[in-house]
């Protein structure tokens, strides 16, 4: 019998599950009819629940220190970072609106593969493709009377041909998934090494891969490789930057946490509040 514990994560101001899981950085967390979020990371399952303004995780006790504390980046002071941005009134509004977003420290291969799937795609469809991939090739996890699935390893997916993925309906991205899996499993792309490298070097490494453009690479840098200065730009960000920032705006002025500022802007722009 699986023994789980309920562990306090923080207030909604410190970690807001809706903002964190619905801001476009991850695709493995889904809310049930009560608003509780179920998800899997690093082969471990958990449930995140909100009670008034307090947030808890339900997980195996030994998994909290080994997986979830780092995954939710709980030892970083997001409030201080949020208040340190000095790039005008619009970013201040975005940061206040997005208070509670945390940058998840995701498994490196999962983040890269997920954002390869994400290109030219919408979030519900991305989630659907990722779920099919996990059900087909991941390991089954029994948790709280539910069946969840781990993200399949690069080694396992490297053994496939693109046509083997027809059933997950990823389209042209199937070839990119298999090529990336081979590159990672064979070691021609070393994600651990890229995580240790400077951001520009890591970016160049990712861009050398088939089917990985700057947006996908920037997302993999920020959400999988821990490069918090990475600043992904998609259509939402292009619009927000054009409307609210100077033409010569350089995200580098936001410093080592530019990626968190990006998430605040992105979440605010998509919410409709930023119109």
Tab-separated table of N, CA and C in Angstrom, residues 20-182:
chain	number	residue	atom	x	y	z
A	20	UNK	N	0.857	28.614	-12.085
A	20	UNK	CA	2.079	27.866	-12.366
A	20	UNK	C	1.862	26.791	-13.424
A	21	UNK	N	0.750	26.052	-13.304
A	21	UNK	CA	0.516	24.943	-14.231
A	21	UNK	C	-0.147	25.374	-15.535
A	22	UNK	N	-0.753	26.566	-15.550
A	22	UNK	CA	-1.482	26.997	-16.751
A	22	UNK	C	-0.788	28.143	-17.484
A	23	UNK	N	0.473	28.389	-17.171
A	23	UNK	CA	1.170	29.506	-17.814
A	23	UNK	C	1.980	29.069	-19.026
A	24	UNK	N	1.794	27.826	-19.459
A	24	UNK	CA	2.424	27.372	-20.688
A	24	UNK	C	3.789	26.753	-20.539
A	25	UNK	N	4.243	26.535	-19.299
A	25	UNK	CA	5.590	25.995	-19.112
A	25	UNK	C	5.625	24.483	-18.992
A	26	UNK	N	4.477	23.843	-18.765
A	26	UNK	CA	4.445	22.393	-18.571
A	26	UNK	C	3.145	21.825	-19.113
A	27	UNK	N	3.141	20.504	-19.342
A	27	UNK	CA	1.986	19.885	-19.997
A	27	UNK	C	1.537	18.598	-19.313
A	28	UNK	N	2.050	18.328	-18.096
A	28	UNK	CA	1.735	17.062	-17.417
A	28	UNK	C	0.830	17.223	-16.211
A	29	UNK	N	0.381	18.438	-15.927
A	29	UNK	CA	-0.474	18.666	-14.764
A	29	UNK	C	-1.889	19.010	-15.227
A	30	UNK	N	-2.863	18.286	-14.675
A	30	UNK	CA	-4.255	18.482	-15.084
A	30	UNK	C	-5.153	18.572	-13.863
A	31	UNK	N	-6.101	19.508	-13.906
A	31	UNK	CA	-7.014	19.716	-12.784
A	31	UNK	C	-8.204	18.772	-12.880
A	32	UNK	N	-8.639	18.272	-11.723
A	32	UNK	CA	-9.864	17.472	-11.691
A	32	UNK	C	-11.058	18.384	-11.414
A	33	UNK	N	-12.216	17.785	-11.197
A	33	UNK	CA	-13.443	18.569	-11.023
A	33	UNK	C	-13.421	19.433	-9.763
A	34	UNK	N	-12.548	19.115	-8.812
A	34	UNK	CA	-12.431	19.908	-7.582
A	34	UNK	C	-11.357	20.986	-7.684
A	35	UNK	N	-10.625	20.988	-8.797
A	35	UNK	CA	-9.555	21.959	-8.953
A	35	UNK	C	-8.220	21.486	-8.427
A	36	UNK	N	-8.141	20.223	-7.993
A	36	UNK	CA	-6.866	19.653	-7.569
A	36	UNK	C	-6.073	19.247	-8.810
A	37	UNK	N	-4.769	19.452	-8.777
A	37	UNK	CA	-3.922	19.138	-9.926
A	37	UNK	C	-3.170	17.827	-9.692
A	38	UNK	N	-3.243	16.953	-10.688
A	38	UNK	CA	-2.538	15.681	-10.679
A	38	UNK	C	-1.416	15.743	-11.705
A	39	UNK	N	-0.237	15.244	-11.335
A	39	UNK	CA	0.858	15.291	-12.290
A	39	UNK	C	1.957	14.307	-11.975
A	40	UNK	N	2.886	14.216	-12.912
A	40	UNK	CA	4.028	13.316	-12.799
A	40	UNK	C	5.286	14.082	-13.182
A	41	UNK	N	6.350	13.880	-12.432
A	41	UNK	CA	7.661	14.447	-12.772
A	41	UNK	C	8.739	13.494	-12.273
A	42	UNK	N	9.777	13.302	-13.062
A	42	UNK	CA	10.885	12.419	-12.693
A	42	UNK	C	10.391	11.028	-12.282
A	43	UNK	N	9.324	10.577	-12.936
A	43	UNK	CA	8.799	9.246	-12.672
A	43	UNK	C	8.009	9.118	-11.385
A	44	UNK	N	7.687	10.238	-10.736
A	44	UNK	CA	6.938	10.228	-9.486
A	44	UNK	C	5.632	11.002	-9.651
A	45	UNK	N	4.582	10.519	-9.020
A	45	UNK	CA	3.269	11.159	-9.120
A	45	UNK	C	2.966	11.956	-7.863
A	46	UNK	N	2.125	12.980	-8.022
A	46	UNK	CA	1.719	13.813	-6.884
A	46	UNK	C	0.413	14.505	-7.211
A	47	UNK	N	-0.209	15.031	-6.176
A	47	UNK	CA	-1.419	15.843	-6.324
A	47	UNK	C	-1.195	17.143	-5.555
A	48	UNK	N	-1.559	18.273	-6.174
A	48	UNK	CA	-1.417	19.584	-5.530
A	48	UNK	C	-2.814	20.132	-5.267
A	49	UNK	N	-3.072	20.481	-4.011
A	49	UNK	CA	-4.397	20.929	-3.609
A	49	UNK	C	-4.311	22.309	-2.960
A	50	UNK	N	-5.385	23.064	-3.108
A	50	UNK	CA	-5.462	24.399	-2.511
A	50	UNK	C	-6.603	24.429	-1.502
A	51	UNK	N	-6.309	24.916	-0.316
A	51	UNK	CA	-7.310	25.068	0.735
A	51	UNK	C	-7.261	26.512	1.197
A	52	UNK	N	-8.294	27.269	0.835
A	52	UNK	CA	-8.326	28.717	1.048
A	52	UNK	C	-7.107	29.332	0.366
A	53	UNK	N	-6.173	29.930	1.104
A	53	UNK	CA	-5.009	30.529	0.434
A	53	UNK	C	-3.746	29.723	0.669
A	54	UNK	N	-3.902	28.462	1.067
A	54	UNK	CA	-2.748	27.611	1.337
A	54	UNK	C	-2.682	26.475	0.324
A	55	UNK	N	-1.455	26.131	-0.071
A	55	UNK	CA	-1.234	25.114	-1.098
A	55	UNK	C	-0.442	23.953	-0.502
A	56	UNK	N	-0.894	22.733	-0.801
A	56	UNK	CA	-0.263	21.521	-0.282
A	56	UNK	C	0.017	20.559	-1.423
A	57	UNK	N	1.009	19.695	-1.197
A	57	UNK	CA	1.259	18.595	-2.119
A	57	UNK	C	1.007	17.286	-1.395
A	58	UNK	N	0.363	16.361	-2.072
A	58	UNK	CA	0.156	15.013	-1.555
A	58	UNK	C	1.072	14.095	-2.356
A	59	UNK	N	2.014	13.468	-1.675
A	59	UNK	CA	3.019	12.651	-2.352
A	59	UNK	C	3.597	11.652	-1.365
A	60	UNK	N	4.399	10.730	-1.858
A	60	UNK	CA	5.152	9.863	-0.964
A	60	UNK	C	6.146	10.735	-0.207
A	61	UNK	N	6.240	10.550	1.087
A	61	UNK	CA	7.048	11.428	1.916
A	61	UNK	C	8.488	11.544	1.472
A	62	UNK	N	9.093	10.411	1.080
A	62	UNK	CA	10.503	10.449	0.686
A	62	UNK	C	10.723	11.184	-0.636
A	63	UNK	N	9.645	11.361	-1.407
A	63	UNK	CA	9.778	12.052	-2.693
A	63	UNK	C	9.833	13.573	-2.541
A	64	UNK	N	9.391	14.082	-1.400
A	64	UNK	CA	9.316	15.537	-1.284
A	64	UNK	C	10.709	16.166	-1.356
A	65	UNK	N	11.636	15.695	-0.537
A	65	UNK	CA	12.975	16.287	-0.538
A	65	UNK	C	13.759	15.912	-1.791
A	66	UNK	N	13.572	14.696	-2.285
A	66	UNK	CA	14.369	14.240	-3.424
A	66	UNK	C	13.858	14.754	-4.764
A	67	UNK	N	12.567	15.048	-4.851
A	67	UNK	CA	11.967	15.477	-6.137
A	67	UNK	C	11.291	16.838	-6.045
A	68	UNK	N	10.286	16.936	-5.183
A	68	UNK	CA	9.342	18.048	-5.295
A	68	UNK	C	9.879	19.375	-4.787
A	69	UNK	N	10.728	19.389	-3.774
A	69	UNK	CA	11.285	20.662	-3.302
A	69	UNK	C	12.056	21.348	-4.428
A	70	UNK	N	12.883	20.604	-5.121
A	70	UNK	CA	13.630	21.175	-6.230
A	70	UNK	C	12.754	21.468	-7.437
A	71	UNK	N	11.818	20.578	-7.717
A	71	UNK	CA	10.950	20.739	-8.877
A	71	UNK	C	10.155	22.042	-8.804
A	72	UNK	N	9.633	22.348	-7.636
A	72	UNK	CA	8.872	23.587	-7.453
A	72	UNK	C	9.759	24.774	-7.077
A	73	UNK	N	11.053	24.571	-7.060
A	73	UNK	CA	12.011	25.651	-6.833
A	73	UNK	C	11.704	26.389	-5.523
A	74	UNK	N	11.424	25.621	-4.486
A	74	UNK	CA	10.914	26.194	-3.244
A	74	UNK	C	11.941	26.989	-2.445
A	75	UNK	N	13.214	26.806	-2.749
A	75	UNK	CA	14.240	27.507	-1.978
A	75	UNK	C	14.648	28.840	-2.593
A	76	UNK	N	13.952	29.254	-3.647
A	76	UNK	CA	14.254	30.535	-4.274
A	76	UNK	C	13.209	31.571	-3.833
A	77	UNK	N	13.658	32.780	-3.544
A	77	UNK	CA	12.777	33.844	-3.050
A	77	UNK	C	12.158	34.598	-4.237
A	78	UNK	N	11.012	34.119	-4.678
A	78	UNK	CA	10.376	34.716	-5.856
A	78	UNK	C	9.834	36.112	-5.577
A	79	UNK	N	9.427	36.364	-4.369
A	79	UNK	CA	8.896	37.687	-4.042
A	79	UNK	C	9.976	38.757	-4.223
A	80	UNK	N	11.173	38.476	-3.749
A	80	UNK	CA	12.266	39.441	-3.896
A	80	UNK	C	12.628	39.642	-5.358
A	81	UNK	N	12.646	38.553	-6.115
A	81	UNK	CA	12.966	38.659	-7.543
A	81	UNK	C	11.898	39.484	-8.250
A	82	UNK	N	10.653	39.191	-7.939
A	82	UNK	CA	9.534	39.894	-8.580
A	82	UNK	C	9.617	41.402	-8.337
A	83	UNK	N	9.972	41.780	-7.127
A	83	UNK	CA	10.051	43.198	-6.777
A	83	UNK	C	11.318	43.872	-7.303
A	84	UNK	N	12.276	43.058	-7.772
A	84	UNK	CA	13.544	43.632	-8.225
A	84	UNK	C	13.501	44.118	-9.671
A	85	UNK	N	12.499	43.687	-10.439
A	85	UNK	CA	12.428	44.091	-11.845
A	85	UNK	C	12.164	45.592	-11.939
A	86	UNK	N	12.912	46.225	-12.827
A	86	UNK	CA	12.782	47.674	-12.976
A	86	UNK	C	12.747	48.008	-14.464
A	87	UNK	N	11.606	47.668	-15.096
A	87	UNK	CA	11.493	47.883	-16.541
A	87	UNK	C	10.167	48.540	-16.900
A	88	UNK	N	9.651	49.325	-15.991
A	88	UNK	CA	8.463	50.096	-16.319
A	88	UNK	C	7.180	49.586	-15.704
A	89	UNK	N	6.144	50.412	-15.849
A	89	UNK	CA	4.853	50.157	-15.205
A	89	UNK	C	4.169	48.909	-15.744
A	90	UNK	N	4.323	48.629	-17.028
A	90	UNK	CA	3.652	47.456	-17.600
A	90	UNK	C	4.187	46.166	-16.993
A	91	UNK	N	5.498	46.031	-16.902
A	91	UNK	CA	6.064	44.826	-16.291
A	91	UNK	C	5.672	44.735	-14.823
A	92	UNK	N	5.580	45.858	-14.140
A	92	UNK	CA	5.127	45.826	-12.744
A	92	UNK	C	3.723	45.248	-12.643
A	93	UNK	N	2.852	45.658	-13.581
A	93	UNK	CA	1.485	45.120	-13.605
A	93	UNK	C	1.488	43.622	-13.875
A	94	UNK	N	2.299	43.222	-14.841
A	94	UNK	CA	2.393	41.803	-15.188
A	94	UNK	C	2.878	40.985	-13.991
A	95	UNK	N	3.899	41.481	-13.313
A	95	UNK	CA	4.483	40.759	-12.190
A	95	UNK	C	3.501	40.646	-11.030
A	96	UNK	N	2.763	41.715	-10.770
A	96	UNK	CA	1.765	41.672	-9.707
A	96	UNK	C	0.650	40.692	-10.053
A	97	UNK	N	0.195	40.727	-11.302
A	97	UNK	CA	-0.868	39.819	-11.751
A	97	UNK	C	-0.406	38.367	-11.693
A	98	UNK	N	0.869	38.138	-11.995
A	98	UNK	CA	1.388	36.766	-12.039
A	98	UNK	C	2.012	36.280	-10.755
A	99	UNK	N	1.933	37.065	-9.682
A	99	UNK	CA	2.510	36.629	-8.404
A	99	UNK	C	1.975	35.246	-8.048
A	100	UNK	N	2.875	34.331	-7.742
A	100	UNK	CA	2.493	32.946	-7.470
A	100	UNK	C	2.994	31.990	-8.533
A	101	UNK	N	3.383	32.521	-9.701
A	101	UNK	CA	4.017	31.674	-10.716
A	101	UNK	C	5.405	31.285	-10.226
A	102	UNK	N	5.727	30.018	-10.354
A	102	UNK	CA	7.092	29.550	-10.105
A	102	UNK	C	7.582	28.843	-11.362
A	103	UNK	N	8.859	28.973	-11.657
A	103	UNK	CA	9.444	28.277	-12.794
A	103	UNK	C	9.778	26.857	-12.356
A	104	UNK	N	9.069	25.892	-12.910
A	104	UNK	CA	9.292	24.502	-12.555
A	104	UNK	C	10.636	24.022	-13.090
A	105	UNK	N	11.346	23.284	-12.266
A	105	UNK	CA	12.645	22.735	-12.660
A	105	UNK	C	12.412	21.337	-13.224
A	106	UNK	N	12.026	21.293	-14.490
A	106	UNK	CA	11.578	20.052	-15.097
A	106	UNK	C	12.743	19.160	-15.536
A	107	UNK	N	12.418	17.887	-15.730
A	107	UNK	CA	13.407	16.937	-16.249
A	107	UNK	C	13.837	17.401	-17.629
A	108	UNK	N	15.122	17.385	-17.884
A	108	UNK	CA	15.683	18.040	-19.063
A	108	UNK	C	15.158	17.462	-20.381
A	109	UNK	N	15.168	16.157	-20.509
A	109	UNK	CA	14.700	15.531	-21.746
A	109	UNK	C	13.202	15.770	-21.941
A	110	UNK	N	12.433	15.643	-20.886
A	110	UNK	CA	10.987	15.866	-20.998
A	110	UNK	C	10.690	17.273	-21.497
A	111	UNK	N	11.382	18.263	-20.946
A	111	UNK	CA	11.138	19.647	-21.366
A	111	UNK	C	11.486	19.833	-22.836
A	112	UNK	N	12.627	19.333	-23.255
A	112	UNK	CA	13.026	19.475	-24.656
A	112	UNK	C	12.020	18.805	-25.580
A	113	UNK	N	11.683	17.566	-25.301
A	113	UNK	CA	10.748	16.822	-26.150
A	113	UNK	C	9.376	17.486	-26.172
A	114	UNK	N	8.905	17.935	-25.010
A	114	UNK	CA	7.580	18.566	-24.930
A	114	UNK	C	7.517	19.836	-25.760
A	115	UNK	N	8.585	20.611	-25.749
A	115	UNK	CA	8.550	21.859	-26.509
A	115	UNK	C	8.813	21.638	-27.998
A	116	UNK	N	9.424	20.527	-28.354
A	116	UNK	CA	9.451	20.140	-29.766
A	116	UNK	C	8.022	19.855	-30.226
A	117	UNK	N	7.268	19.165	-29.404
A	117	UNK	CA	5.860	18.885	-29.715
A	117	UNK	C	5.045	20.170	-29.756
A	118	UNK	N	5.431	21.167	-28.962
A	118	UNK	CA	4.613	22.381	-28.807
A	118	UNK	C	4.627	23.299	-30.024
A	119	UNK	N	5.617	23.170	-30.897
A	119	UNK	CA	5.753	24.146	-31.967
A	119	UNK	C	4.546	24.135	-32.896
A	120	UNK	N	4.067	25.340	-33.200
A	120	UNK	CA	2.887	25.530	-34.065
A	120	UNK	C	1.706	24.710	-33.548
A	121	UNK	N	1.467	24.760	-32.255
A	121	UNK	CA	0.455	23.926	-31.618
A	121	UNK	C	-0.202	24.718	-30.496
A	122	UNK	N	-1.386	24.273	-30.050
A	122	UNK	CA	-2.035	24.924	-28.907
A	122	UNK	C	-1.943	24.018	-27.685
A	123	UNK	N	-2.131	24.604	-26.508
A	123	UNK	CA	-1.868	23.876	-25.273
A	123	UNK	C	-2.744	22.624	-25.102
A	124	UNK	N	-4.066	22.672	-25.343
A	124	UNK	CA	-4.842	21.435	-25.201
A	124	UNK	C	-4.350	20.311	-26.106
A	125	UNK	N	-3.980	20.657	-27.331
A	125	UNK	CA	-3.499	19.623	-28.257
A	125	UNK	C	-2.122	19.112	-27.842
A	126	UNK	N	-1.262	20.011	-27.368
A	126	UNK	CA	0.054	19.582	-26.884
A	126	UNK	C	-0.121	18.582	-25.742
A	127	UNK	N	-0.990	18.925	-24.797
A	127	UNK	CA	-1.228	18.031	-23.658
A	127	UNK	C	-1.727	16.670	-24.125
A	128	UNK	N	-2.607	16.679	-25.128
A	128	UNK	CA	-3.140	15.423	-25.638
A	128	UNK	C	-2.065	14.559	-26.268
A	129	UNK	N	-1.196	15.154	-27.057
A	129	UNK	CA	-0.108	14.410	-27.699
A	129	UNK	C	0.859	13.868	-26.653
A	130	UNK	N	1.228	14.708	-25.689
A	130	UNK	CA	2.158	14.284	-24.645
A	130	UNK	C	1.563	13.131	-23.838
A	131	UNK	N	0.276	13.217	-23.523
A	131	UNK	CA	-0.374	12.145	-22.759
A	131	UNK	C	-0.366	10.835	-23.543
A	132	UNK	N	-0.641	10.883	-24.832
A	132	UNK	CA	-0.603	9.667	-25.654
A	132	UNK	C	0.800	9.082	-25.700
A	133	UNK	N	1.795	9.953	-25.803
A	133	UNK	CA	3.183	9.502	-25.823
A	133	UNK	C	3.535	8.782	-24.522
A	134	UNK	N	3.110	9.362	-23.401
A	134	UNK	CA	3.412	8.774	-22.094
A	134	UNK	C	2.673	7.458	-21.888
A	135	UNK	N	1.428	7.393	-22.294
A	135	UNK	CA	0.653	6.154	-22.142
A	135	UNK	C	1.232	5.030	-22.993
A	136	UNK	N	1.752	5.390	-24.158
A	136	UNK	CA	2.276	4.370	-25.070
A	136	UNK	C	3.663	3.882	-24.668
A	137	UNK	N	4.509	4.787	-24.163
A	137	UNK	CA	5.914	4.434	-23.971
A	137	UNK	C	6.463	4.700	-22.568
A	138	UNK	N	5.652	5.327	-21.711
A	138	UNK	CA	6.099	5.564	-20.348
A	138	UNK	C	5.778	4.389	-19.436
A	139	UNK	N	6.173	4.511	-18.183
A	139	UNK	CA	5.900	3.478	-17.185
A	139	UNK	C	4.645	3.830	-16.402
A	140	UNK	N	3.801	2.854	-16.153
A	140	UNK	CA	2.557	3.088	-15.410
A	140	UNK	C	2.864	3.315	-13.936
A	141	UNK	N	2.178	4.302	-13.357
A	141	UNK	CA	2.341	4.636	-11.944
A	141	UNK	C	0.974	4.578	-11.275
A	142	UNK	N	0.834	3.770	-10.256
A	142	UNK	CA	-0.406	3.696	-9.475
A	142	UNK	C	-0.312	4.732	-8.360
A	143	UNK	N	-1.273	5.657	-8.341
A	143	UNK	CA	-1.222	6.725	-7.342
A	143	UNK	C	-2.634	7.155	-6.971
A	144	UNK	N	-2.959	7.061	-5.678
A	144	UNK	CA	-4.261	7.508	-5.181
A	144	UNK	C	-5.419	6.953	-6.027
A	145	UNK	N	-5.331	5.661	-6.328
A	145	UNK	CA	-6.359	4.949	-7.092
A	145	UNK	C	-6.506	5.456	-8.533
A	146	UNK	N	-5.441	6.081	-9.029
A	146	UNK	CA	-5.405	6.494	-10.434
A	146	UNK	C	-4.205	5.860	-11.115
A	147	UNK	N	-4.296	5.748	-12.437
A	147	UNK	CA	-3.171	5.296	-13.237
A	147	UNK	C	-2.584	6.498	-13.977
A	148	UNK	N	-1.348	6.813	-13.669
A	148	UNK	CA	-0.630	7.876	-14.350
A	148	UNK	C	0.586	7.262	-15.029
A	149	UNK	N	1.261	8.051	-15.863
A	149	UNK	CA	2.372	7.499	-16.637
A	149	UNK	C	3.565	8.445	-16.624
A	150	UNK	N	4.740	7.853	-16.548
A	150	UNK	CA	5.967	8.649	-16.598
A	150	UNK	C	6.245	9.078	-18.033
A	151	UNK	N	7.103	10.072	-18.178
A	151	UNK	CA	7.516	10.501	-19.517
A	151	UNK	C	8.544	9.506	-20.033
A	152	UNK	N	8.396	9.027	-21.261
A	152	UNK	CA	9.335	8.019	-21.764
A	152	UNK	C	10.741	8.573	-21.946
A	153	UNK	N	11.723	7.730	-21.715
A	153	UNK	CA	13.115	8.154	-21.813
A	153	UNK	C	13.521	8.379	-23.267
A	154	UNK	N	14.561	9.159	-23.435
A	154	UNK	CA	15.112	9.366	-24.775
A	154	UNK	C	15.590	8.040	-25.349
A	155	UNK	N	16.165	7.185	-24.509
A	155	UNK	CA	16.656	5.893	-24.976
A	155	UNK	C	15.528	5.052	-25.569
A	156	UNK	N	14.377	5.055	-24.925
A	156	UNK	CA	13.255	4.254	-25.414
A	156	UNK	C	12.720	4.818	-26.734
A	157	UNK	N	12.585	6.130	-26.816
A	157	UNK	CA	12.041	6.729	-28.036
A	157	UNK	C	13.044	6.680	-29.180
A	158	UNK	N	14.327	6.573	-28.861
A	158	UNK	CA	15.345	6.529	-29.917
A	158	UNK	C	15.264	5.250	-30.737
A	159	UNK	N	14.603	4.241	-30.209
A	159	UNK	CA	14.485	2.961	-30.911
A	159	UNK	C	13.349	2.960	-31.922
A	160	UNK	N	12.565	4.044	-31.945
A	160	UNK	CA	11.405	4.116	-32.828
A	160	UNK	C	11.768	4.765	-34.160
A	161	UNK	N	10.899	4.549	-35.135
A	161	UNK	CA	10.924	5.317	-36.376
A	161	UNK	C	9.799	6.339	-36.292
A	162	UNK	N	9.896	7.401	-37.075
A	162	UNK	CA	8.876	8.456	-37.016
A	162	UNK	C	7.479	7.897	-37.243
A	163	UNK	N	7.357	6.929	-38.146
A	163	UNK	CA	6.027	6.373	-38.451
A	163	UNK	C	5.432	5.597	-37.279
A	164	UNK	N	6.283	5.166	-36.348
A	164	UNK	CA	5.770	4.469	-35.161
A	164	UNK	C	4.947	5.395	-34.278
A	165	UNK	N	5.137	6.704	-34.445
A	165	UNK	CA	4.426	7.681	-33.614
A	165	UNK	C	3.159	8.211	-34.280
A	166	UNK	N	2.746	7.596	-35.362
A	166	UNK	CA	1.552	8.071	-36.071
A	166	UNK	C	0.333	8.106	-35.154
A	167	UNK	N	0.251	7.160	-34.226
A	167	UNK	CA	-0.937	7.054	-33.372
A	167	UNK	C	-1.057	8.194	-32.367
A	168	UNK	N	0.032	8.920	-32.081
A	168	UNK	CA	-0.097	10.038	-31.140
A	168	UNK	C	-0.465	11.331	-31.861
A	169	UNK	N	-0.488	11.271	-33.193
A	169	UNK	CA	-0.955	12.373	-34.036
A	169	UNK	C	-0.149	13.659	-33.825
A	170	UNK	N	1.170	13.482	-33.825
A	170	UNK	CA	2.057	14.638	-33.676
A	170	UNK	C	2.485	15.215	-35.021
A	171	UNK	N	2.056	14.590	-36.112
A	171	UNK	CA	2.351	15.108	-37.441
A	171	UNK	C	3.838	15.129	-37.750
A	172	UNK	N	4.267	16.207	-38.408
A	172	UNK	CA	5.662	16.325	-38.828
A	172	UNK	C	6.638	16.334	-37.649
A	173	UNK	N	6.131	16.602	-36.446
A	173	UNK	CA	6.997	16.667	-35.269
A	173	UNK	C	7.538	15.296	-34.882
A	174	UNK	N	6.910	14.217	-35.371
A	174	UNK	CA	7.344	12.862	-35.013
A	174	UNK	C	8.813	12.642	-35.376
A	175	UNK	N	9.205	13.089	-36.553
A	175	UNK	CA	10.602	12.918	-36.975
A	175	UNK	C	11.538	13.699	-36.063
A	176	UNK	N	11.112	14.875	-35.638
A	176	UNK	CA	11.935	15.685	-34.744
A	176	UNK	C	12.076	15.019	-33.377
A	177	UNK	N	10.991	14.406	-32.889
A	177	UNK	CA	11.029	13.714	-31.602
A	177	UNK	C	12.044	12.584	-31.649
A	178	UNK	N	11.977	11.767	-32.686
A	178	UNK	CA	12.880	10.619	-32.803
A	178	UNK	C	14.326	11.080	-32.993
A	179	UNK	N	14.533	12.092	-33.823
A	179	UNK	CA	15.894	12.609	-34.030
A	179	UNK	C	16.478	13.147	-32.723
A	180	UNK	N	15.658	13.874	-31.967
A	180	UNK	CA	16.134	14.420	-30.688
A	180	UNK	C	16.437	13.304	-29.703
A	181	UNK	N	15.573	12.293	-29.664
A	181	UNK	CA	15.795	11.162	-28.760
A	181	UNK	C	17.107	10.461	-29.086
A	182	UNK	N	17.393	10.296	-30.370
A	182	UNK	CA	18.654	9.659	-30.770
A	182	UNK	C	19.851	10.521	-30.385
